[in-house]
Every structure is written in structure tokens, then in C-alpha cells.
Amino acid sequence: MKLNFKVIAYVLTAFLATAVCKRGLAQEGPYLSGSIQSDMLFPQADSVIGTGVVNDKFLSNTYLNLNFGSEYVDAGARLELLNKPLPGFEKEFAGAGIPNLYVTGKFKNNSLTLGNFYDQFGSGLIFRTYEERALGIDNSLRGARLFLQPYKGIRFKLLGGFQRIYFNYGENNAWGFDFTQGAVWGSDLELNINEWIKYLQDNNWNVMLGASFVSKYQPKEDIYRTLTEKLNIPENVAAGDLRLQVQKGDFGLLAEYALKSNDPSADNNYIYKKGSALLLSGTYSRKGLSAMLQIKRSDNMGYRSIRTQRGSTAFINHLPAFTQTHTYALAALRPYATQPMGEWALQGSFGYTFKKGTSMGGKYGTTFKLNASYVSGLKKSYITDLEGDEPLISGDPNPKYDIKGSDGYTAPFFGFGETYYTDINVEFIKKFSKLFSLNATYLFQQYNPRVIVSEPEDIVSSHILVLEGKNQFSDNFGLRYELQYLLASPYSGTNDPTASTYRKPIERTNQGDWVFALVEASLFGNLMVFGQNMYNIGSTKLNYYNIGVTYNLGAHRLQVAYGRTRAGYNCSGGVCRYVPAFKGIQISYNMTF
Amino acid sequence: MNKTNIFITVLATIILLACDEIPAGKRTTNTDSSAFKKPVVVVDFTGVDCTNCPKAADNIKSMHEQVGDKIIGVAMYPDCSFNHHSSFDLKCPEATEYYKAFGDISKIVLPSGMVDFANYNNQPIIDYTLWNSAVLQRITLDVPIEVSLNASIIKEGDNPTRKIEITSKITTKSAVSDNTALILWLIEDGIVGYQNDGGNPRNDYTHNHVLRTAINGLWGENFSVSPAGMSEKSIIYETKENKWKLENCSVVGLVINAATKEIITAGKAKIS
């Protein structure tokens, strides 16, 4: 819905009144809940870190959620105020309105939703709609979703609608129903077989069989291979998914396979090759010990509701990342972004807690964690002939000829291409006394800039050491501190500024070694003060400092910080957004009720 | 037929209808090139540190190979992070101004471009994979105006100078109002230097049709022709930039709608 300032003021007033009055409602029966999230920046120019010219004095991303719940009906809406968004969001992201609106009718274990909804089939290989505000992702469908549990062990979903793409409200669609040009619909069925077979129940087996189907419709459009050859574009592109999940005691197993029909798009340079994904995962978990091993192969599985779209929007599916998301600053310096055009990914993890009283466990116990991830490309051979004849150029990741209209390439199933990413890390967590505990982490990472961020550099290898200490002196005073060091492989390019391939240090992916330090003090249970600095010892010799204070009071959280943020990638679940360098005062406010 | 069979039949039908499989051999249909009428200008906003920009340049080359001089490609290197390479610089101020005239340069995405400075699907600046479609919308237009150019280096004795004499001849089938302008661009081919080519740094890449300057100003000079007929004008342009190799340069003349900036027609002449 397109709004003017009067309407926004009314909605804000109603929201705040509801938030205040909500406490008066009984806990049983209908309830109201909601949240406010506002991230603000007062930017400053800083040519040293490359902020560029700063034209705006104030930037913010603000979200207001309001939800109503009861025994039979739920409803909700979200107001977004993104007129001047934070740095790093594309121009189409800006806007203001109510892009999320829904009402759900519930009866027993069944429900029908009209409006916006989020859902996922299996691991999300063919369908996942979700919201990730830090990345500016909201690919909800606006339509209808039916959920049925007609019999024990059976879960059935049928859904369809139009996908949200920014604030795409046109002149003739004040309610915002003209989302994408096309529609997405699908169905998912899960059968928990153990509910029907007594032997499985008696022996604690959980066995689930699942099947999903999704199709997207987008009208044909004029896309040409050459000026005299127009592509015959499929209007309907379908995908299917089969999965088997088994859980027995401490063991778990998941096998999932997805297939997508021909889907020529900007992502794959308009080839007609089918897409596929295979995922295998095994887990073991009991008190004090956990292990996991999983493998994924995906090929041409970018699946969007708009075939010409680029960037991180309009995806119907989500390929799970098989890499660990790090919170330590230097470990997260070069995060991996899942490659929708194809990759092999392997991940394994192991965790063990040495018991108290043992030589390794000490008085309080010691936790050990090991995680390893490896991602590579597929072994592709590109073809050019429209009938899919013999490949002319083998293994060239950047074919010069036009492969539009062909099957694109062949890739043997067990063929591994070049390394994209490696991450092996070991962590020890030990509490030495009531007052002091220590985390020690070592990481080895390999990062391929050419593939992940299209930068002309060879693979960057890093050894990273992290020490994190915590002191809890009393209930009102605690300290946390971190010291991190990153040792990088030598830069693959030239340091000769007169050479034609010379790149300025600040533009490089590999800027050499880094050191990071953080001190954080918790006071009186609800106040936290922190100061940190990340210094590049390598090629730039720049400091990225940050100081701030956080205050929590009940449902309210306020953080005020000032400092520099380095240009880089913000990633979550394998999806990344580039954030340019910025500096200034940052304020974050969150409230839930 | 029992209920289960009906359900399966309906389900199978829905699934079959929800998927369009296009077999090999039926993926393209030929279009008629005899309908191509007017020259079309493809403005390629590009960068030396833009990894996919060589693909966009190849796209222009491919179009030129198909229809010859009906495609006039111009590569513009605006002042942005893709063109801050320290030792190889193809930026020109006009490229930055042209981008700013149609898009937000703080959120520039490359490679991208424009066809005839006209909107395609309501977008002024479009992804390079859509250039073929945008060109086909424009190349079949019948316009009542043509421009032809002649450009030669002025010599003093036997020695070439840095001066170029440019003669532009505009022929109209009907009267043209003074809301029409002529822009003259100087472009250079064969510039060898750095380029991020698919993630590989190359210093032997050949940059072609690079915009060096707008000779008579960013939006040219207004003119009118009344009644239908022909007008001819000559100017002398002197360049102070010694690094531009005039023998590799051409002059592009654009007739634009001065209000919308849309290119009506264009012509190109190699400097002799």
C-alpha cells in the first residue's frame, strides 16, 4: 500500500497505543504482539577508507510489526520505512509502505492464510520464502496458503501467489498486488510413516517421506540470442523435490534430491540446461558428543520469479550454505556466498565435552569443537551448438562465445572443479574458575576472490587465531575481551604502482595481515560499553575503530556507536550483500511486546 | 475410475501443464533483418575493473558483425569504483555526466548501458543481456532524418596537427524543429591496456570505441531545418590530449530530441 505521511503518522500512533494498551489484555484469549526495529546512521565522509561523497545526513531502515492472535484467527501487518536506507542497498530497495499484510484462519491443526506468507519445502532447494533484514531480503508471496493435517502422519501444503520485489507499487495497484509479472505456486506433502507402523513407533524410529512441486509462471518476453534469432522462452518453469528423513535414537539421516526444468535466465546466460541438487546429511548427537557430515551438489539451481533479475532478489528457492557462519571479526572477514550456478560442498563437524573431574575437563569441563567445510566448482565443459553437440572449448569458466539457447555445458556428476572455499577450525572452550573462562580458536581458510566476488586475485589463504576471555566479577560487573590475528598468504598481484595490473591496496581482497582487539564491559546487568579496533598490518595500515554503548530495559534495547566500518560482505546462510565503507554515528533501537 | 485414479490423473495433468519443456531445435525463431532501418547507438557503461564488462563488449561486437554500421557502439568509462585503477585510466567527465543524467551513479552496476538514450521496459539503463531486445525495438523505426559525417586531420605542410575538420550533413524528409540537437563525440579504437576479464587481470586487452570527449558539449547544439532539405556545417576541433591517437579515432554524430535526450538517428566517420 502506498502511503503518505498522514497515514504513516496514524499507523504509528495506533501502533504505539496498542503497544501501551497491550499490557491490559488478558494473557489467555486474543493477544497482540509486535516489534519495532530501527537502524540509523548519521554518515560522515572519510576518504581514507573510501566512503566517497556523503550526500545524506541521516539514513535508516525502520520496521514496525503488529500481530494479532487468537484461537481461530491470526492477522498482522508490517510497516517499512526505507526512504533513505542504510549504505549498500540498491536504489529499488528504497520506499515506504505496508508490503506485508495477512490474515490466517485456523481450525484444529489446519489453517488458511490470505495475504503475505513465508514457508519452506524441505531444505529449501526448490522453495523458501523468508525475510532477512540485514541483507534486504523479503521474498514473501502474497496470495493464499492452505495447510492441512487430515490424518495423523500427513502434512499437506498448497500455496500460490505473487512474489514481493521491493516496493513495486504501480499507478493502478495502490494495494501493491502487482508484484512480479508472474506467479509462483506449489505443493508439499510429508508422510511420517512411523505414525502408521507400530514396529517403528515401538523402536523409536522417525521416518519421513516428503515430496514437493513448485512452478513459476512468467509471460514470454523478447530475448534475443542474436539480432535475428529470438529465444523461445518457457513461460512455466517447474521444480520437484523428493526427500527421506530418518531419525533413530542419536542418529539422523537426510537424503534430498531436486530437479528443475529448463529455465533460461540472466543468471545462467539463457541456457536450457535442467537444474539439479542433491543433499545428503548424517548426524549423531548425545549428551557431550555431536558429529555431522553432509554433502551437497547443486547445478544450475538458481530459481527466480523474474528471469532477467540479478542480485539477491526474486529467488524462489534457497540453497543452504555448507559453511560455518562466524561471529569473530577476522574469521568473518571473507565469508562465502553460495554459487547458484553450481558447486560441490562438503561439511563435517565434531563436538565433544570433556567431563568435569577428568584431566582434560578440569573442574568445570572443557568443550572441543572441530568444523571443516570445502566448496568447489563443478567440472564444466562449455558447448555452443544449439543442438547440444560436442563442446568446442573445455573447462573455460568464461566462454567468449554466446551460449544462449544451447544446453550451456556438461558437468560429470563426480567432477570437481577449482576450489572456491575452505574453512577448517578448531575451538576449545574452558572455564578455569568461577570468575574466568577462555575460548581459543584456530582457523584455516581459503577464499577464491575470482569466483566469489569477481576480483582478479588468486586464492587467499589465512591462518587465524582467536582468544576470547570472560571475567564475571559479580552480577553487576563482567568483562569480555578478544584478541585476534590473521596471517595471510602473500598478495598474488603486483606491488609496483607503475605496473598496468597494479591495484590499490584498499581495493584488494587480500590486504595482508590483520589484528583485532575488543573489550566489552557489562555493568549493572543492563548496560554494556565496548571498544574495538581492527588494524590492517598489511598493505593499507588502516584502523577500523568502533566504540559504543548498549542499554537494555525490559523489552527495549538501544545501542549507540561511533566508528568506521570496512567495505565488505554481510552474509547470512550463504547469501551475501556488499556493504560499502562507511563512518559515523550508528543508533539501533529494538522493542518487542 | 475411482477417486484415487482421478486424483492422480488430475495431478499428473497439472504437473505436465506447469512445465514448458523446449526441445533442442525449437529454442529460437528467426526474425526478419530486412525491416532494419535506422542506425542505433548502444552506449556501454563499462569499467576496467568490471569482470563481466568484456562480455558486454563482445555483445556489441556480435551485433556489429550481424548488421554492420547500423550498430554504433560507444564505451563510456564513468568515474566510479570500477574505474579507479591506478595505472590505466579511460575515464572522461562526459561519461560520468551521461550516467548521472539517467541513473544514480552512487548505486552503479556494471556492465549496463542504454540504447539510443531511450527507455526499455520503462528502464533507462539496462543489463547488457537485454541490449539485443532494446536494439530491435529501435532499429526498425522509420525516422525522417539522416546524418552523415566526414572527418579529417588538418595538416600543416606534410605534418599532421592535432586539429580535425568535421563536416556534418543532415538530410531531412520533413521540417525539423529547433527542439533537435546534434552532438558530436570523439571515440577511439585499439587502446591496449588493463582489463579485469572474467576475474583474470589482463594488460593486453584491446578497448574499442572509447568515448574521449563530447566535441560540442554534453548535449550538443540545437539546430533546425525548415523546410525539409539538407543542412551542412563544418567545424574545426583541436585536441590538447596528445595520448589520443587520432588515426585510431572516429567521430560519431547523434541527432537527439533536445527535451527527452532520445537519439533519433546517428552517423559515424573514421578520421582520415
GROMACS .gro file of C-alpha atoms in nm, chain A residues 89-92 185 213 215 221-238 261-262 266 269-270 272 274 308 310 386-387 398-400 404-407 450 454-457 497-504 507, chain B residues 14-15 17-22 24-31 33 36 49 51 54-55 58 62-63 66-67 71 81 84-88 104 107 120-121 123 127-130 132-133 135-136 139 194 196-203:
model
  114
   89PHE     CA    1   2.116  -0.131  -0.066
   90GLU     CA    2   2.023  -0.090  -0.431
   91LYS     CA    3   1.810   0.208  -0.538
   92GLU     CA    4   1.499  -0.007  -0.590
  185TRP     CA    5   0.257  -2.183  -0.685
  213PHE     CA    6   0.637  -2.943  -0.652
  215SER     CA    7   0.602  -2.393  -1.069
  221GLU     CA    8   0.935  -1.163  -2.333
  222ASP     CA    9   1.162  -1.070  -2.622
  223ILE     CA   10   1.509  -1.203  -2.552
  224TYR     CA   11   1.738  -1.250  -2.846
  225ARG     CA   12   2.037  -1.471  -2.896
  226THR     CA   13   2.142  -1.251  -3.189
  227LEU     CA   14   1.958  -0.968  -3.362
  228THR     CA   15   1.794  -1.220  -3.592
  229GLU     CA   16   1.736  -1.514  -3.356
  230LYS     CA   17   1.471  -1.475  -3.089
  231LEU     CA   18   1.472  -1.721  -2.799
  232ASN     CA   19   1.164  -1.933  -2.739
  233ILE     CA   20   1.128  -1.868  -2.367
  234PRO     CA   21   0.930  -2.114  -2.149
  235GLU     CA   22   0.653  -1.940  -1.959
  236ASN     CA   23   0.619  -2.217  -1.700
  237VAL     CA   24   0.927  -2.343  -1.516
  238ALA     CA   25   0.871  -2.626  -1.270
  261SER     CA   26   1.309  -2.787  -1.577
  262ASN     CA   27   1.467  -2.565  -1.843
  266ALA     CA   28   2.014  -1.386  -1.677
  269ASN     CA   29   2.310  -1.672  -1.966
  270TYR     CA   30   1.982  -1.806  -2.105
  272TYR     CA   31   1.821  -2.451  -2.143
  274LYS     CA   32   1.796  -2.850  -1.645
  308THR     CA   33   1.602  -1.112  -1.603
  310ARG     CA   34   2.010  -1.004  -1.085
  386LEU     CA   35   2.213  -2.512  -3.021
  387GLU     CA   36   2.155  -2.881  -3.070
  398ASN     CA   37   3.439  -1.752  -1.905
  399PRO     CA   38   3.337  -1.858  -2.254
  400LYS     CA   39   3.371  -1.581  -2.511
  404LYS     CA   40   2.231  -1.851  -2.518
  405GLY     CA   41   1.981  -2.102  -2.642
  406SER     CA   42   2.208  -2.403  -2.600
  407ASP     CA   43   2.232  -2.655  -2.318
  450ARG     CA   44   3.783  -1.462  -0.872
  454SER     CA   45   3.480  -1.143  -0.929
  455GLU     CA   46   3.809  -0.987  -0.822
  456PRO     CA   47   4.125  -1.059  -1.024
  457GLU     CA   48   4.326  -1.229  -0.748
  497PRO     CA   49   5.245   0.112  -0.874
  498THR     CA   50   5.373   0.169  -1.227
  499ALA     CA   51   5.262  -0.177  -1.346
  500SER     CA   52   4.945  -0.186  -1.556
  501THR     CA   53   4.785  -0.457  -1.340
  502TYR     CA   54   4.858  -0.273  -1.014
  503ARG     CA   55   4.558  -0.247  -0.781
  504LYS     CA   56   4.540  -0.004  -0.492
  507GLU     CA   57   4.063  -0.228  -0.339
  607ILE     CA   58  -0.142  -3.016  -1.362
  608ILE     CA   59   0.225  -3.108  -1.334
  610LEU     CA   60   0.091  -2.820  -1.781
  611ALA     CA   61   0.303  -2.643  -1.520
  612CYS     CA   62   0.624  -2.708  -1.708
  613ASP     CA   63   0.722  -2.596  -2.060
  614GLU     CA   64   0.999  -2.815  -2.197
  615ILE     CA   65   1.155  -2.660  -2.508
  617ALA     CA   66   1.671  -2.853  -2.883
  618GLY     CA   67   1.600  -2.732  -3.235
  619LYS     CA   68   1.295  -2.532  -3.124
  620ARG     CA   69   1.466  -2.281  -2.899
  621THR     CA   70   1.499  -1.996  -3.147
  622THR     CA   71   1.288  -1.837  -3.416
  623ASN     CA   72   1.440  -1.627  -3.691
  624THR     CA   73   1.343  -1.263  -3.729
  626SER     CA   74   1.652  -0.830  -4.081
  629PHE     CA   75   1.612  -0.287  -4.004
  642ASP     CA   76   3.782  -0.336  -1.309
  644THR     CA   77   3.474  -0.852  -1.450
  647PRO     CA   78   3.425  -0.780  -2.170
  648LYS     CA   79   3.111  -0.990  -2.225
  651ASP     CA   80   3.158  -0.889  -2.710
  655SER     CA   81   2.848  -0.955  -3.226
  656MET     CA   82   2.568  -0.711  -3.313
  659GLN     CA   83   2.543  -0.904  -3.795
  660VAL     CA   84   2.420  -0.564  -3.912
  664ILE     CA   85   2.507  -0.051  -3.476
  674SER     CA   86   3.489   0.224  -0.824
  677HIS     CA   87   3.975   0.372  -1.016
  678HIS     CA   88   4.261   0.159  -1.143
  679SER     CA   89   4.578   0.345  -1.056
  680SER     CA   90   4.780   0.299  -1.372
  681PHE     CA   91   4.526   0.275  -1.654
  697ASP     CA   92   2.215   0.706  -0.972
  700LYS     CA   93   2.450   0.271  -0.700
  713TYR     CA   94   1.346  -0.015  -2.245
  714ASN     CA   95   1.064  -0.164  -2.035
  716GLN     CA   96   1.414   0.147  -1.755
  720ASP     CA   97   2.152  -0.500  -1.820
  721TYR     CA   98   2.366  -0.591  -2.122
  722THR     CA   99   2.172  -0.916  -2.177
  723LEU     CA  100   1.872  -0.703  -2.280
  725ASN     CA  101   1.957  -0.715  -2.831
  726SER     CA  102   1.589  -0.673  -2.745
  728VAL     CA  103   1.813  -0.258  -3.025
  729LEU     CA  104   1.541  -0.445  -3.211
  732ILE     CA  105   1.635  -0.040  -3.537
  787TYR     CA  106   4.443  -0.326  -1.834
  789ASN     CA  107   3.963  -0.739  -1.543
  790ASP     CA  108   3.849  -1.009  -1.784
  791GLY     CA  109   3.629  -1.259  -1.602
  792GLY     CA  110   3.838  -1.228  -1.288
  793ASN     CA  111   4.169  -1.250  -1.477
  794PRO     CA  112   4.380  -0.932  -1.479
  795ARG     CA  113   4.500  -0.863  -1.832
  796ASN     CA  114   4.722  -0.584  -1.957
   0.00000   0.00000   0.00000
